CSV table of C-alpha atoms in Angstrom, one decimal:
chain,number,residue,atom,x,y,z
A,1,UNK,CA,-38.7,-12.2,-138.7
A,2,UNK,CA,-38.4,-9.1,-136.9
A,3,UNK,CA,-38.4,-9.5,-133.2
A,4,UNK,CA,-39.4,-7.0,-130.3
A,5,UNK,CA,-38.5,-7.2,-126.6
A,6,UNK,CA,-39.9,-4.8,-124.6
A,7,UNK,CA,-38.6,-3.7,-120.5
A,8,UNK,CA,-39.4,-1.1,-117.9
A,9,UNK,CA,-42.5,-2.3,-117.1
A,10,UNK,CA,-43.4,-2.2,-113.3
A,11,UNK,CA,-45.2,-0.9,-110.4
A,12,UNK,CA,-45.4,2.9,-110.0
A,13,UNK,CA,-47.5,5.5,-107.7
A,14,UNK,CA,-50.2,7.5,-109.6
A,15,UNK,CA,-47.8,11.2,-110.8
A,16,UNK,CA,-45.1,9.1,-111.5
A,17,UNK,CA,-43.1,8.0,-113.8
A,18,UNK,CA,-41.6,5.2,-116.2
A,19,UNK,CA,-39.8,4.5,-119.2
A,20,UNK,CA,-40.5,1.5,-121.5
A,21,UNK,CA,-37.9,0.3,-123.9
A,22,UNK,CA,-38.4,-2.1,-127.2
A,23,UNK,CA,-35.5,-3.8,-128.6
A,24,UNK,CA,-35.5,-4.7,-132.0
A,25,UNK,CA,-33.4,-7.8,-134.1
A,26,UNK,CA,-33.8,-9.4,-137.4
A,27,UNK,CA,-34.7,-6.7,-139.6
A,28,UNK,CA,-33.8,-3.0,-140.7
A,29,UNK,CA,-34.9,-1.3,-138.0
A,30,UNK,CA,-34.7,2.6,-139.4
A,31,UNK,CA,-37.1,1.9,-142.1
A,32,UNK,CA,-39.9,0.8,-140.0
A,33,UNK,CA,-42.4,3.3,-138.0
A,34,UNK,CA,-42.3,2.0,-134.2
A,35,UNK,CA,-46.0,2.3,-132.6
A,36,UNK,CA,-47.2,1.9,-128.9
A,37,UNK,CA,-50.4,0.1,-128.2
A,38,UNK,CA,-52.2,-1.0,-124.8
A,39,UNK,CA,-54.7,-2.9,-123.4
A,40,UNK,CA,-56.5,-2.7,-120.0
A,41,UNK,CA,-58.4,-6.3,-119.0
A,42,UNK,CA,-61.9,-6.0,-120.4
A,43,UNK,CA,-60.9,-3.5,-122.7
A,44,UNK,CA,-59.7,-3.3,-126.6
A,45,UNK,CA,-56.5,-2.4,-127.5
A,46,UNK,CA,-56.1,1.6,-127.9
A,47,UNK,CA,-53.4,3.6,-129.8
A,48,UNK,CA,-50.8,5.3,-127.6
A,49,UNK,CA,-48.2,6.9,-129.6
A,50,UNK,CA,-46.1,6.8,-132.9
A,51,UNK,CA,-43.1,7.8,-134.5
A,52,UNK,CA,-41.7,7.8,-138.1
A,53,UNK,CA,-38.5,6.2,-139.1
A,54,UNK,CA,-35.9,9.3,-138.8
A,55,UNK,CA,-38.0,10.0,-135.4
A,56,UNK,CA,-38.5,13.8,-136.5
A,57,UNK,CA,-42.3,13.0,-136.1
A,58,UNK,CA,-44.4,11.7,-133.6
A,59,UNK,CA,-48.2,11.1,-133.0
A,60,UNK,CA,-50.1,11.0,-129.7
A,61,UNK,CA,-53.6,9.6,-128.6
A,62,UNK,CA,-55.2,12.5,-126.9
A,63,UNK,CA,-55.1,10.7,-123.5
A,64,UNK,CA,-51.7,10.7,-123.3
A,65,UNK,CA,-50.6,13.7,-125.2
A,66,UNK,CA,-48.6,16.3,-123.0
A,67,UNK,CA,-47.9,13.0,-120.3
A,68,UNK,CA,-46.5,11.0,-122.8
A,69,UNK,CA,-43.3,11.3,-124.9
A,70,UNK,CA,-42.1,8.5,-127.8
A,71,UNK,CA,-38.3,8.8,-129.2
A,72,UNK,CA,-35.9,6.0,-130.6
A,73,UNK,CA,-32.1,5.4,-131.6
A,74,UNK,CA,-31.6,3.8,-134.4
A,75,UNK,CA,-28.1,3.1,-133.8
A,76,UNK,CA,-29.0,1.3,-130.7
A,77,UNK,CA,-32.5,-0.5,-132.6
A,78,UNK,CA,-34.3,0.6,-129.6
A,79,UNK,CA,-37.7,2.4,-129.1
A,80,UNK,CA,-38.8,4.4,-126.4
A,81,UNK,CA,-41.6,5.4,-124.1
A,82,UNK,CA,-41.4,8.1,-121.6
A,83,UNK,CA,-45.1,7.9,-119.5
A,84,UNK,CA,-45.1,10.8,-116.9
A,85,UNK,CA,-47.7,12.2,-114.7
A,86,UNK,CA,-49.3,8.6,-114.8
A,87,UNK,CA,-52.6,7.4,-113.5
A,88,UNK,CA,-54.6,4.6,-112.9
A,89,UNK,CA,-56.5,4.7,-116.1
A,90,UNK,CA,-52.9,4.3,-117.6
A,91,UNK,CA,-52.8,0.7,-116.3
A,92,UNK,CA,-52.3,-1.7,-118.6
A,93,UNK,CA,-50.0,-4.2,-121.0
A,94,UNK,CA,-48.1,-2.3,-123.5
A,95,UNK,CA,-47.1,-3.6,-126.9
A,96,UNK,CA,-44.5,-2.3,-129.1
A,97,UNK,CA,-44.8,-2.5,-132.7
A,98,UNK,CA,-42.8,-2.4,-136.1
A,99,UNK,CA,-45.0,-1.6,-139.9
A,100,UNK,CA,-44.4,0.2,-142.9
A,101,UNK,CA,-46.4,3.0,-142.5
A,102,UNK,CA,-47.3,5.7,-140.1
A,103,UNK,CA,-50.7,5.2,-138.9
A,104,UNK,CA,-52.7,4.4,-135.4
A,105,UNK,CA,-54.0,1.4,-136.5
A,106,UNK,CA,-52.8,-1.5,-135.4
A,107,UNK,CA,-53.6,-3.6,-138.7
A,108,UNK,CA,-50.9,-2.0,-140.4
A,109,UNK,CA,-47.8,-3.2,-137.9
A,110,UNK,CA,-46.8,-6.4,-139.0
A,111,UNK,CA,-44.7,-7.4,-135.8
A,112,UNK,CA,-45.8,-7.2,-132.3
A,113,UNK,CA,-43.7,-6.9,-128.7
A,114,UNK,CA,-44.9,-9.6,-126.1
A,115,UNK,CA,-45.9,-6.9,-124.1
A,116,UNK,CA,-44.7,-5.3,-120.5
A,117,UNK,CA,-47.7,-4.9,-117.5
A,118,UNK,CA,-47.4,-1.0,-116.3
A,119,UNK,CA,-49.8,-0.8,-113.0
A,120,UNK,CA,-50.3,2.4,-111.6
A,121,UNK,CA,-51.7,2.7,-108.2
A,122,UNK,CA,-51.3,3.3,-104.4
């Protein structure tokens, strides 16, 4: 019965930048680990980032690591995703995601974001 709403999606020129946010209700928000997935048209859905409960930790798919940064507020339910130096390849829907464990695969989240479109181009 948790439920995700995800924002900041949009249109944005290749080495810029963009924040996503995911909202969180119906459940106990700091004991989950938030994960962020995408998926380009044609392709599967990849890992994109992690972070624990408390937030001290986070976890990066190489493509992203350095570009990318994932942070929440728990007292706000909120999850983050800070995308810089984007490019094209970084097109695609992301998904937020709630599970009990720390892991980048998406089998272990047991509640799913309806996803926001990021397109990157000029």
């Amino acid at each position: 019965q948790v439920h995700l709403v995800e924002s900041g999606g949009g249109l944005v020129q290749p080495g810029g930048s963009l924040r996503l946010s995911c909202a969180a209700s119906g459940g106990t928000f700091s004991s989950y680990a938030m994960g962020w997935f995408r998926q380009a048209p044609g392709n599967a859905r990849e890992f994109v980032a992690v972070i624990i409960p408390s937030g001290v930790t986070t976890q990066y798919a190489d493509s992203v690591k350095g570009r990318f940064a994932v942070s929440r507020d728990n007292a706000k339910n909120t999850v983050y995703l800070q995308m810089s130096r984007l490019k094209p390849e970084d097109t695609a829907v992301y998904y937020c995601a709630a599970g009990g464990a720390y892991s980048p695969y998406e089998t272990l989240y047991d509640y799913w974001g309806q996803g926001t479109q990021v397109t990157v181009s000029s």
